[in-house]
Structure formats: C-alpha cells, structure tokens
Coordinates of N, CA and C in Angstrom, one line a residue:
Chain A
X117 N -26.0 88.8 -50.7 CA -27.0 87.8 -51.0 C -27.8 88.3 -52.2
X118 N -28.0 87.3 -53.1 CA -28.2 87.9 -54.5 C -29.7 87.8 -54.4
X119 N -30.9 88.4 -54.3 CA -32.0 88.3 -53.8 C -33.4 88.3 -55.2
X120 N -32.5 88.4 -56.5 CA -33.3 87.7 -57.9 C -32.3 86.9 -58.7
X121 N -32.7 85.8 -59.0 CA -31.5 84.9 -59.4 C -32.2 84.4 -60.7
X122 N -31.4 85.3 -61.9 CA -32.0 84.9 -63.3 C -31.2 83.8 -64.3
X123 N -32.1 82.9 -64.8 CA -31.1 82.2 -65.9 C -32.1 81.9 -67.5
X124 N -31.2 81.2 -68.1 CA -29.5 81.2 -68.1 C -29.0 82.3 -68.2
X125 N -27.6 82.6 -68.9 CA -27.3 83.8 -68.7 C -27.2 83.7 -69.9
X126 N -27.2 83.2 -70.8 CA -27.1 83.1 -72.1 C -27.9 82.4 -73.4
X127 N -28.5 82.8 -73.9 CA -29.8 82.0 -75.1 C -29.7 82.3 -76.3
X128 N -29.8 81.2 -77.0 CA -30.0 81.0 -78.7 C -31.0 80.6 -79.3
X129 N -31.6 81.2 -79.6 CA -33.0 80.7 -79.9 C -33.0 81.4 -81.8
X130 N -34.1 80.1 -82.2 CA -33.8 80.2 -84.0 C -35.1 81.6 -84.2
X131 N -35.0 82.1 -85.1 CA -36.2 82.9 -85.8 C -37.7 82.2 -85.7
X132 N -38.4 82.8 -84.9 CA -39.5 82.1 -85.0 C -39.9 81.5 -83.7
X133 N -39.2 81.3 -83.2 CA -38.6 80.3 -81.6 C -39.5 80.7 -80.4
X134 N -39.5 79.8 -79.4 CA -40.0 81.1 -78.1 C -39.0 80.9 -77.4
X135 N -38.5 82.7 -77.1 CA -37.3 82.4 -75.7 C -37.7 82.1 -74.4
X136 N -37.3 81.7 -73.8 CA -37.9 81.4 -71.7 C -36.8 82.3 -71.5
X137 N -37.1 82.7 -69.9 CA -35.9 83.2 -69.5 C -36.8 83.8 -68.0
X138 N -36.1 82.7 -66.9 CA -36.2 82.5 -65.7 C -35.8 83.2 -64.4
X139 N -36.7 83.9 -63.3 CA -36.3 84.5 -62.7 C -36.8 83.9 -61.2
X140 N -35.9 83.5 -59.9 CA -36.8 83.3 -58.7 C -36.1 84.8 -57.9
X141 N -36.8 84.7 -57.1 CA -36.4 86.1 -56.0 C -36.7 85.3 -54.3
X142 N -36.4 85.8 -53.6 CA -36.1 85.0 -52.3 C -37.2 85.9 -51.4
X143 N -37.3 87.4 -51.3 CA -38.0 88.1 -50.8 C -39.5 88.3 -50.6
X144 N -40.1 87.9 -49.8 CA -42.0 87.3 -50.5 C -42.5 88.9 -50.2
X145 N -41.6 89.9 -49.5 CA -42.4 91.5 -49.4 C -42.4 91.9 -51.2
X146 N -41.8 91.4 -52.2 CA -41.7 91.6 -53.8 C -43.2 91.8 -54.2
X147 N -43.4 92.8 -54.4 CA -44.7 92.5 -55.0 C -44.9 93.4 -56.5
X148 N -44.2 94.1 -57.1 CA -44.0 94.3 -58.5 C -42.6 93.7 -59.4
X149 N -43.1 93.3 -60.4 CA -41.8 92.2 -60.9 C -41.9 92.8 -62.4
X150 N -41.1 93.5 -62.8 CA -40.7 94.1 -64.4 C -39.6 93.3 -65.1
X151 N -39.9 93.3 -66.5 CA -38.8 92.7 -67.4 C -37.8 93.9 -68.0
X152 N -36.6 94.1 -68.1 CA -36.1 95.4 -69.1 C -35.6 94.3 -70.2
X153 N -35.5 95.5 -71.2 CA -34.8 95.4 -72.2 C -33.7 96.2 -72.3
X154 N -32.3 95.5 -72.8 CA -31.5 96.6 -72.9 C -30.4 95.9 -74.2
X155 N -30.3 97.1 -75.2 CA -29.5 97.5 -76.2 C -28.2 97.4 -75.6
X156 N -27.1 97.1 -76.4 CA -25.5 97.8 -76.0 C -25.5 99.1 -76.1
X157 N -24.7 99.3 -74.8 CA -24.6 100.8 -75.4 C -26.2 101.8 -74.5
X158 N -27.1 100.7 -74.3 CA -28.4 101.9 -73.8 C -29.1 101.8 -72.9
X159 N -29.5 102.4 -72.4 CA -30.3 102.1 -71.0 C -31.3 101.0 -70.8
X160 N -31.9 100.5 -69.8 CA -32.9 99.5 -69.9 C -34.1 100.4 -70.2
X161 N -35.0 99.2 -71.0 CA -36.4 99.9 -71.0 C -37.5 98.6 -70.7
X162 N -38.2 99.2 -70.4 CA -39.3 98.8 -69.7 C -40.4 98.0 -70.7
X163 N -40.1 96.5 -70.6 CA -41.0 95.3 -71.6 C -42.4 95.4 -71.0
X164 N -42.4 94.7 -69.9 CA -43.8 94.4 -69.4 C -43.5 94.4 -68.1
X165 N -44.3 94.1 -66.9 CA -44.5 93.7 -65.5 C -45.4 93.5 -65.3
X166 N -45.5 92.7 -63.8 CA -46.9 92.4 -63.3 C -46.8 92.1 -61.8
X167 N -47.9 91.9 -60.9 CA -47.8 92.1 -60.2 C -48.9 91.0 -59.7
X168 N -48.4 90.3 -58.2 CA -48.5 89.0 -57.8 C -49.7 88.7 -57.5
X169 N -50.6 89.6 -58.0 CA -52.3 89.2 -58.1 C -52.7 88.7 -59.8
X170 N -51.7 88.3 -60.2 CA -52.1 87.7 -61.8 C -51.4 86.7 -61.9
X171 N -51.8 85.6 -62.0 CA -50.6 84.6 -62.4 C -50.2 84.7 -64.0
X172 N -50.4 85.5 -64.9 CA -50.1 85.5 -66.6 C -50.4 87.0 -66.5
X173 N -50.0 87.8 -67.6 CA -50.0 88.8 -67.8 C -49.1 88.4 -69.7
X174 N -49.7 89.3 -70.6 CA -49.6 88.8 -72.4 C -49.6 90.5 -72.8
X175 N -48.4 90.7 -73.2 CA -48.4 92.1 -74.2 C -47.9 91.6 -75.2
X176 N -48.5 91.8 -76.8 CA -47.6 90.8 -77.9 C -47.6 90.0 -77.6
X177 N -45.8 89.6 -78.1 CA -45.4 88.7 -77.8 C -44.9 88.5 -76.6
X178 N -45.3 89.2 -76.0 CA -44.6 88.9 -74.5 C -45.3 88.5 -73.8
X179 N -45.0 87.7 -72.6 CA -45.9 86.9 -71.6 C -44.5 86.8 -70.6
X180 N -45.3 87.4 -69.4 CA -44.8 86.8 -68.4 C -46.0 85.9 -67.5
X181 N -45.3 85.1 -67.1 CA -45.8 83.6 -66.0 C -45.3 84.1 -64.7
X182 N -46.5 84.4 -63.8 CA -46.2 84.2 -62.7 C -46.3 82.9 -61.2
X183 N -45.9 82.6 -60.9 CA -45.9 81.4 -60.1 C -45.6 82.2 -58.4
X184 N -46.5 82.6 -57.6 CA -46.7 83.0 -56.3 C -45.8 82.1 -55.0
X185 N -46.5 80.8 -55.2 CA -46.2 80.1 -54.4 C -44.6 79.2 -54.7
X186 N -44.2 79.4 -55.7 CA -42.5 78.8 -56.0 C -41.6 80.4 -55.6
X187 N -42.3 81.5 -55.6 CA -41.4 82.3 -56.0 C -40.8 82.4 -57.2
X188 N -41.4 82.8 -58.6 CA -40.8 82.5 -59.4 C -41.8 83.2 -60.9
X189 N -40.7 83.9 -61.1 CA -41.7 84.4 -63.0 C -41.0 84.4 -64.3
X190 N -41.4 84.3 -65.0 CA -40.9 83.8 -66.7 C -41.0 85.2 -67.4
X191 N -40.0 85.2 -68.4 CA -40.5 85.9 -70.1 C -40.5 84.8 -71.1
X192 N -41.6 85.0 -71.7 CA -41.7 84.2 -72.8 C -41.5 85.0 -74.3
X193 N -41.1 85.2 -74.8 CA -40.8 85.7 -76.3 C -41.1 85.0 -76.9
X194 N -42.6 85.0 -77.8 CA -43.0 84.3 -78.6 C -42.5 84.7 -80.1
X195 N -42.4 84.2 -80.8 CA -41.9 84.0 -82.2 C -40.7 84.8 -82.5
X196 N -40.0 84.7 -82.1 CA -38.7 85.3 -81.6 C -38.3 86.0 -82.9
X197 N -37.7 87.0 -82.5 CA -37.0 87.9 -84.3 C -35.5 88.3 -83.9
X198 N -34.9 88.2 -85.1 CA -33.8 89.0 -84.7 C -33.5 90.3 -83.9
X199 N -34.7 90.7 -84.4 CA -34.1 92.4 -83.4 C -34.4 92.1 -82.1
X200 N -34.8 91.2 -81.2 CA -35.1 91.1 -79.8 C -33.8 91.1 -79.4
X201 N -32.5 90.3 -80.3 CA -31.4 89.8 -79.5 C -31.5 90.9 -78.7
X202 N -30.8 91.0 -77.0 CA -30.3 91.7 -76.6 C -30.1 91.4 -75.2
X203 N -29.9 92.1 -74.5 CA -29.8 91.3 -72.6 C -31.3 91.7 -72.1
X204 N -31.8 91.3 -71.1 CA -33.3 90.8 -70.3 C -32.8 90.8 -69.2
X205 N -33.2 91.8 -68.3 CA -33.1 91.8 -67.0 C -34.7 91.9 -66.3
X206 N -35.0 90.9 -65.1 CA -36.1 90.9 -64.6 C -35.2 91.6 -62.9
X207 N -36.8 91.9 -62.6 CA -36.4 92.8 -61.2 C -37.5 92.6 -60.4
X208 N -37.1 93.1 -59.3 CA -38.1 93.3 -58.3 C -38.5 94.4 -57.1
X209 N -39.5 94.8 -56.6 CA -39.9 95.7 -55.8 C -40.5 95.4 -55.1
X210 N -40.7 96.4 -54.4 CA -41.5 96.4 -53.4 C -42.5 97.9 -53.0
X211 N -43.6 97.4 -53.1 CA -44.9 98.9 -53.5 C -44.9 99.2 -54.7
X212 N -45.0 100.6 -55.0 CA -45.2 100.8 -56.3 C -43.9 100.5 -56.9
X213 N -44.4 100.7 -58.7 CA -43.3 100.5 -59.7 C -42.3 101.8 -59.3
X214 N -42.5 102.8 -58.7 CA -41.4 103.7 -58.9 C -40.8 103.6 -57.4
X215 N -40.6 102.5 -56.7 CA -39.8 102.2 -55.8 C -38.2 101.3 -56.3
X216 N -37.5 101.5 -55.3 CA -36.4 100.4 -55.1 C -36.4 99.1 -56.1
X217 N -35.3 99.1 -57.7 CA -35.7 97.8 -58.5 C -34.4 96.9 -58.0
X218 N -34.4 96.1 -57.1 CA -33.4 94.3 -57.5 C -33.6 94.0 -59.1
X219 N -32.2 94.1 -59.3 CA -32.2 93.2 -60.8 C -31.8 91.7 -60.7
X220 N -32.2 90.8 -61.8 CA -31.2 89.8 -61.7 C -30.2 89.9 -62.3
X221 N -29.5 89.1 -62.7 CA -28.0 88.9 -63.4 C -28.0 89.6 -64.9
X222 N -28.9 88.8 -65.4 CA -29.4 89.5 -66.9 C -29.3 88.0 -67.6
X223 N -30.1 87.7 -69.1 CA -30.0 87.1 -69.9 C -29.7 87.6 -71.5
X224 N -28.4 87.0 -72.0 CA -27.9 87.6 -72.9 C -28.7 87.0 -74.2
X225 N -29.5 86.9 -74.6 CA -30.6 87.0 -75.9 C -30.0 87.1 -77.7
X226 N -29.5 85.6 -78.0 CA -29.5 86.2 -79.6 C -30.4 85.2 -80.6
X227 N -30.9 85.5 -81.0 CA -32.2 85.0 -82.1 C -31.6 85.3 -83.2
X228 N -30.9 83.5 -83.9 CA -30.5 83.5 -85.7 C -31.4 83.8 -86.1
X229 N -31.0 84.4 -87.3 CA -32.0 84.4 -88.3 C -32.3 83.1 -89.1
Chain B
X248 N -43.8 107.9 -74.8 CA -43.4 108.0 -72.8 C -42.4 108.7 -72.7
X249 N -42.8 108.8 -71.4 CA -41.7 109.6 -70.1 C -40.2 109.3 -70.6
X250 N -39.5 110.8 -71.1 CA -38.4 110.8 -71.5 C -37.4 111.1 -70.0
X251 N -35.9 110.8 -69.9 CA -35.2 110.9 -69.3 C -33.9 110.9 -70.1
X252 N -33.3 111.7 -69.7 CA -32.2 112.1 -70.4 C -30.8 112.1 -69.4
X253 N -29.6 111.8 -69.8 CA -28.4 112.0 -69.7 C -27.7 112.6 -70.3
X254 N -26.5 113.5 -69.7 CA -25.5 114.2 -70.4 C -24.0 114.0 -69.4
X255 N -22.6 113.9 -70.0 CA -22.5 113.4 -71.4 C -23.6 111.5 -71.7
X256 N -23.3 111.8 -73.0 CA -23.6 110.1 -73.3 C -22.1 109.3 -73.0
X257 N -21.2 110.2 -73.1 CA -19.6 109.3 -72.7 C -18.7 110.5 -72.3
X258 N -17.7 109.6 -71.4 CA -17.0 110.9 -71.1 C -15.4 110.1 -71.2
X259 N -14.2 110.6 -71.0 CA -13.0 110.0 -71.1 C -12.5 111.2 -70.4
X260 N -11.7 110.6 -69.0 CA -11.2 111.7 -68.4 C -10.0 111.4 -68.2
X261 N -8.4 112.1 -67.7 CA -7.5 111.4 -66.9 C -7.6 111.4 -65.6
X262 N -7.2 110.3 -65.2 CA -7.1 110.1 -64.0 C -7.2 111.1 -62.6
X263 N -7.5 111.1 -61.7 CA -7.5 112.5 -60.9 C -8.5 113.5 -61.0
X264 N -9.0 113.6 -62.0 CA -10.3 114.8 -62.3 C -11.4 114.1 -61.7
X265 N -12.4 114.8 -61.5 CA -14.1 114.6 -61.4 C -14.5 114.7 -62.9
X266 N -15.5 114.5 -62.6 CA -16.4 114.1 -63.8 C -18.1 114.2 -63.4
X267 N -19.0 115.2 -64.1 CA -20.1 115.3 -63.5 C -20.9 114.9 -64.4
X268 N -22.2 114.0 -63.9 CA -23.2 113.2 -65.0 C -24.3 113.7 -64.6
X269 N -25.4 114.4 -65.8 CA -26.5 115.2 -65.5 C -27.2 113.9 -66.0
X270 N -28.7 114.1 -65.3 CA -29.4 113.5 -65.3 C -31.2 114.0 -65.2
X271 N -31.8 114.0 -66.0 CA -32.8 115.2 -66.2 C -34.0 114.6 -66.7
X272 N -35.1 114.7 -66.2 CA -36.5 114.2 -66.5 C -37.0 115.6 -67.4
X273 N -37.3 114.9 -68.3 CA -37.8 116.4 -70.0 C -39.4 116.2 -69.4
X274 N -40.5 115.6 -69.6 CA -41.7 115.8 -69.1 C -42.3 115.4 -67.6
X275 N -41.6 115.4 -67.1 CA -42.6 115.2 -65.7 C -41.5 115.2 -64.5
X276 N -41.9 115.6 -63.3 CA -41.1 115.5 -62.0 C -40.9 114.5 -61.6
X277 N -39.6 114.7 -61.4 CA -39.4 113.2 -60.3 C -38.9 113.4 -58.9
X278 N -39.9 113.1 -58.2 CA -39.9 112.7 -56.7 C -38.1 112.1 -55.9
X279 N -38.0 110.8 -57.0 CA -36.6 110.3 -56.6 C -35.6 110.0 -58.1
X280 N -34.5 110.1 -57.8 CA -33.8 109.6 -59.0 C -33.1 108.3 -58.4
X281 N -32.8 107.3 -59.0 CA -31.9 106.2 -58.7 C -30.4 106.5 -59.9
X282 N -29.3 105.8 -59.1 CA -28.1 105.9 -59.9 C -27.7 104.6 -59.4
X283 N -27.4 103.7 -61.1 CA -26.8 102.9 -60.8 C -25.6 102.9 -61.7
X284 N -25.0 101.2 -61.7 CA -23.5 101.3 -62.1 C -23.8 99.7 -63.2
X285 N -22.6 99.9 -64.0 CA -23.3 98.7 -64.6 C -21.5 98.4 -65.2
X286 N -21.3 97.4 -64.9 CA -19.8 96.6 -65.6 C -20.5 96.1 -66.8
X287 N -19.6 96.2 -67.9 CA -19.2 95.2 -68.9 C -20.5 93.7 -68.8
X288 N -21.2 93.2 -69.1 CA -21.4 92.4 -69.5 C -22.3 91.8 -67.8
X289 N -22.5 92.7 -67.0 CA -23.1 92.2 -65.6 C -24.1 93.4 -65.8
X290 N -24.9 93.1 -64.4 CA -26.3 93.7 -64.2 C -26.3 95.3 -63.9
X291 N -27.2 95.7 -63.2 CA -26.7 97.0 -62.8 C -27.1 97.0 -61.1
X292 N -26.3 97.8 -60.7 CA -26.3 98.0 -59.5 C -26.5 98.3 -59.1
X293 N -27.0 99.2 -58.1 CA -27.9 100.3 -57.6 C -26.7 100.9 -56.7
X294 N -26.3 102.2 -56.6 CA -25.4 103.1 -55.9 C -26.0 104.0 -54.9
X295 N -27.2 104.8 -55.6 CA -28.0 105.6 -54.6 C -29.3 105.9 -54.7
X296 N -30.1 106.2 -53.6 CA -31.3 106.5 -54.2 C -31.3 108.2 -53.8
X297 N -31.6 109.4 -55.0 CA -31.5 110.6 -54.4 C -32.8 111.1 -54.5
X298 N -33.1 112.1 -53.3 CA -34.6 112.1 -53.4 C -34.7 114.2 -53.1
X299 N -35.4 114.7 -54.5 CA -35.1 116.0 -54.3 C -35.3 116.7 -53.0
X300 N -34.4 117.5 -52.8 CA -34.2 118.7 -51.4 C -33.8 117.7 -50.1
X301 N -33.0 116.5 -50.6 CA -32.3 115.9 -49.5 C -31.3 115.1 -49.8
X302 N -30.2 114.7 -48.5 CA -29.5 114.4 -48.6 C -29.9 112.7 -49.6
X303 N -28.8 112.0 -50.5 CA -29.1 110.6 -51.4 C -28.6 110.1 -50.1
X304 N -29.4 108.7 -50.3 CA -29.0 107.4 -49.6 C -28.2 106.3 -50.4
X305 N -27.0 106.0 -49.9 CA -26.2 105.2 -50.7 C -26.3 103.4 -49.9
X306 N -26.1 102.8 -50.9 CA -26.2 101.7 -50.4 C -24.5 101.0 -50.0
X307 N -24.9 100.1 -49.7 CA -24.1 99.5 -48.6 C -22.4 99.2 -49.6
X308 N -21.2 99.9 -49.5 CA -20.3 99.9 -50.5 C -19.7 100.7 -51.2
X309 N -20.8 102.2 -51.8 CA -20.8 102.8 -52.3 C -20.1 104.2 -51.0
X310 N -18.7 104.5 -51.8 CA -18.4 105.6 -51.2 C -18.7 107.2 -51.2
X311 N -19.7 107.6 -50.1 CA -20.6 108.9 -50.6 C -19.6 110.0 -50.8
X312 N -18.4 110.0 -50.6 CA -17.2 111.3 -50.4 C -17.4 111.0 -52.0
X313 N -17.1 110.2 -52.7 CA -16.4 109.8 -53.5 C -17.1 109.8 -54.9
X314 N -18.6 109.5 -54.8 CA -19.8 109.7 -55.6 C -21.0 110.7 -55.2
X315 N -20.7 111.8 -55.5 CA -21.2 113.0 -54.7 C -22.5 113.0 -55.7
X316 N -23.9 113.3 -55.0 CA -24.7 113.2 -55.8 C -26.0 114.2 -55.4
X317 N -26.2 115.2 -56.1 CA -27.3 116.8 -55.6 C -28.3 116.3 -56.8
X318 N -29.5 116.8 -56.1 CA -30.6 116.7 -56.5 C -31.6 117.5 -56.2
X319 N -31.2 119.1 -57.0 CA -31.8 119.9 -56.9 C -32.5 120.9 -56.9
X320 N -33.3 119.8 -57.6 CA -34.5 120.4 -58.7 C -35.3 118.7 -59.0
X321 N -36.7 119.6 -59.6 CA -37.7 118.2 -59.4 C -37.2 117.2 -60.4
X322 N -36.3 117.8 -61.8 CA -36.2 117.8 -62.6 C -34.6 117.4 -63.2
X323 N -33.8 117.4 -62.4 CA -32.4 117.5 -62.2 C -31.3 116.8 -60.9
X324 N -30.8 115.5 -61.2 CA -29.9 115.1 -60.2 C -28.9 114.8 -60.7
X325 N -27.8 115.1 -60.1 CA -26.0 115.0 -60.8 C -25.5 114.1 -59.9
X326 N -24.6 113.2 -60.3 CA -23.8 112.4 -60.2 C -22.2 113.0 -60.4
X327 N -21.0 113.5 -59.0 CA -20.0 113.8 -59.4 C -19.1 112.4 -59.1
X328 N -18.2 112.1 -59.9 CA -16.9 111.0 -59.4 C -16.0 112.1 -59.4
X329 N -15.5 111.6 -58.2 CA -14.2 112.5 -57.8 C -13.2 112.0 -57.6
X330 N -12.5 112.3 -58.3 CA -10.9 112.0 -58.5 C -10.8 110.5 -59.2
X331 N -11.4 110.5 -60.0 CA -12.1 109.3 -60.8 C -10.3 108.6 -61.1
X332 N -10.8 107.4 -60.9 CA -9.6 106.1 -61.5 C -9.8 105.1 -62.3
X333 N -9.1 104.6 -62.8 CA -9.4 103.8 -63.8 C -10.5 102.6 -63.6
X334 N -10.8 102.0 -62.2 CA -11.4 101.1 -61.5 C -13.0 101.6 -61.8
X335 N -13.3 102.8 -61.5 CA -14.4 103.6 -62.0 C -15.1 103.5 -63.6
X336 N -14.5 103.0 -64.2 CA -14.7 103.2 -65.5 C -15.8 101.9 -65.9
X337 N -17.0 102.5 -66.3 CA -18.4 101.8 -65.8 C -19.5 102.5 -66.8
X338 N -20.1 102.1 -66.9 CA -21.5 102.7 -67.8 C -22.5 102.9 -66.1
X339 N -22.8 104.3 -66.3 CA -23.7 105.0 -65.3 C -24.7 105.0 -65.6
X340 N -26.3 104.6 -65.3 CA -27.3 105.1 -65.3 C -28.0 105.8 -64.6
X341 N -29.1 106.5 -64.9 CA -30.2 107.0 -63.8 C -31.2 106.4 -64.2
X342 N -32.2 106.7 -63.3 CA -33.7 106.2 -63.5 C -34.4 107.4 -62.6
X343 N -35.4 108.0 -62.9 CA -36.3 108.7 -62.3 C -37.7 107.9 -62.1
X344 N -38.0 108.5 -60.7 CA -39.8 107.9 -60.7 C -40.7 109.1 -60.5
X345 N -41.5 108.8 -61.5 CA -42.4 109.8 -61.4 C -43.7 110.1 -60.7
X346 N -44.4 111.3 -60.5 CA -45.1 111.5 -59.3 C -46.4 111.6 -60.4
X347 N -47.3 110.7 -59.5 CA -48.5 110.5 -59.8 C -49.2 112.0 -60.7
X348 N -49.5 111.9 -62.3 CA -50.0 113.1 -62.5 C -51.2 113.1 -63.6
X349 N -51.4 114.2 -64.1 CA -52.4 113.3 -65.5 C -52.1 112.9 -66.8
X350 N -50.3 113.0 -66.9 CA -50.1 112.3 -68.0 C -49.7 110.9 -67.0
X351 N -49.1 110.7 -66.1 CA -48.7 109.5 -65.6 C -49.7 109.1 -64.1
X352 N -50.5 108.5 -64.4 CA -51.5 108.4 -63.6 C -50.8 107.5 -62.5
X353 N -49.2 106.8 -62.3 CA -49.5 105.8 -61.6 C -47.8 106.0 -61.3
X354 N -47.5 106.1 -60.3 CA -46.2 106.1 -60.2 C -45.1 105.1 -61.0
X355 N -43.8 105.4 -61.3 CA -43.6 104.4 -62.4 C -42.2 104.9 -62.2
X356 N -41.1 104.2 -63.0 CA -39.4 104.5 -63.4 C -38.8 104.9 -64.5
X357 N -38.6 105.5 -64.7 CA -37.7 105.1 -66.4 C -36.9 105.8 -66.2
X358 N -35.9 104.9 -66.8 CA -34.4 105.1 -67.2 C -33.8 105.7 -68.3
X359 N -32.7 106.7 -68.0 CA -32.0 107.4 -68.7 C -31.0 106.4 -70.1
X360 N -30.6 106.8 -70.8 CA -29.7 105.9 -72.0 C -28.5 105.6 -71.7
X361 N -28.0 106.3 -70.0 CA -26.9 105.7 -69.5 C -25.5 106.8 -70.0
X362 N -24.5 106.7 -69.5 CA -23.4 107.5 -69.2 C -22.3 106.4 -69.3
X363 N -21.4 106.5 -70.6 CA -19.8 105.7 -70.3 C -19.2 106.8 -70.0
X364 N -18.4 105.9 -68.8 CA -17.1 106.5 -68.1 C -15.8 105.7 -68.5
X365 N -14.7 106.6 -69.1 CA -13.6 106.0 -69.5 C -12.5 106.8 -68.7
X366 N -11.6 105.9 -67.5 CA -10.8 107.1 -66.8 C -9.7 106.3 -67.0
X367 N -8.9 107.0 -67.7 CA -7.5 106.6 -68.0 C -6.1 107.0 -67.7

C-alpha cells in the first residue's frame, strides 16, 4: 500500500514558469512532510519541509502548501530555472525529522530554457 | 551542513562476491542510519533502519542473511551484499539522523551521495 502518492510523474515547465508538484499521504499519524531534491547520479537533499501546524511554509522560491484536512501538500517552484530540472520526491514521517521517511514515487522536473 | 559520506561511489563486481558500502557521518553522531535502495528511474526504498550497538531492523522483503548490515560506531554503518547478482544491481543510499547537539539543535537526516552497484 503505497502510503504518499505523488504526481505527475513527469513536468515541463518553460523558464520562468511555476512548477506544482502534488503529494497526498493516507496516514493522519504524518506529522513532518519534506521535499528532496535529487541530481542523477546523487543523493537526495533536503529543499524544504513543514510540518502540520502551518498551512504555507516559503524558502525562495520554494513554497510548500499545506492542506490538513484533504491530506495533501504542494511544491511550488517559483520562477522556475533550468538548473532545478531534476526528480522531487516528497515524504513523510512521523515525530521528528530524523525518524522513518515514506517517499512518494518522485516527480521528474525539466524546465526549457 | 551535516556532511555524510559514502564509499565506494560505484562499485562493479562479478557475480558471487560480496560487496561492502561504508557509510560515515564526517561531523556529528548518528543515533540511526537508514539504507535504502533505489531502481533506475523509481523512488527509494527503505531496506533497514540500523541503530548503533544493535541489531538493524529490516523491513518487510528485505533479506537480512543477504544484506548484512553493522553499525558500529556512532559514526559508521556498513552495508554488505552477499553473493551479490545481477538483480541487486541498484544505487544504494544511506541517510544518518543526527542527535540533538549545538551544531544541530534539532534532530534531523541527511543523506549520503549514494552507492552504484553493478553486478555482472
């Protein structure tokens, strides 16, 4: 049972653009929710997260949306650049951040120039 | 930030051998390491969680004979595949979480740059 279910799994978005990129989770014990970033080739790293007492949370360009009561949180990539292309995996926990992460599937990310 | 490191970055073995993936936190302890698995173009997986001076907990699939994994030092967890086959052949990560300190005030994860495995 796949318990964070991200889409699409695939995005094109022009230079300049904002990407979305959709995550629900089924588990309501979830109470820390991270975005990674990951390179080919490199480990994920750690964009932003937040946690189910904020409905928004804004680093940069980044924004995640949180939505409590759907189950459900966003990345928003504002003004999108080429170097973002790359995969987006959102996750989830439970307690602190250095607990047990559920990933979703991933979103494959490429921003024309 | 919190560096984590892996060694090799790649490895290419034949068929039948083990293969050992270090996994090492450079500034700060880690309490637990996570090992996951990651295919081609899909998510990653979670294999085990190893937690220093004890036996790792593997999750439900993951064969522990098979993915031997010591964690023996605050600082240090290995990952062996034994008798590694071609089916194994996967990009490996770790992730360490670190213990509340004064450079990391807040418990937290980060991940290693990951491990290809090529068993041929």
């Amino acid at each position: 049972q796949q318990q964070v279910k991200q889409s699409p799994q695939s995005l094109i978005v022009q230079k300049g653009g904002i990407s979305i990129i959709n995550c629900a989770y089924e588990n309501t014990a979830f109470d820390y929710f991270p975005w990674y970033q990951q390179f080919p080739g490199k480990g994920p790293a750690l964009l932003i997260a937040i946690r189910p007492d904020v409905s928004e949370k804004k680093e940069g360009r980044f924004t995640i949306s949180f939505n409590k009561s759907a189950k459900q949180f966003s990345l928003h990539i504002m003004d999108s650049q080429p170097g973002d292309s790359a995969t987006y995996f959102c996750a989830a926990s439970m307690g602190n951040a250095g607990n047990m992460l559920t990933f979703g599937g991933g979103t494959r990310l490429m921003v024309k120039p | 930030g919190a560096v984590v490191s892996q060694h090799p970055s790649w490895v290419i073995c034949k068929s039948g051998t083990s293969v050992k993936i270090e996994c090492r936190s450079l500034d700060f302890q880690a309490t637990t390491m996570f090992w996951y698995r990651q295919f081609p173009k899909q998510s990653l997986m979670l294999m085990a969680t190893s937690n220093e001076g004890s036996k790792a907990t593997y999750e439900q699939g993951v064969e522990k004979d098979k993915f031997l994994i010591n964690h023996a030092s605050l600082t240090l967890s290995t990952l062996t595949v034994t008798s590694a086959h071609p089916e194994d052949s996967s990009f490996y990560i770790c992730s360490a979480r670190s213990r509340p300190s004064r450079l990391h005030t807040q418990e937290t994860q980060y991940f290693g740059p990951g491990t290809r495995l090529l068993v041929l």
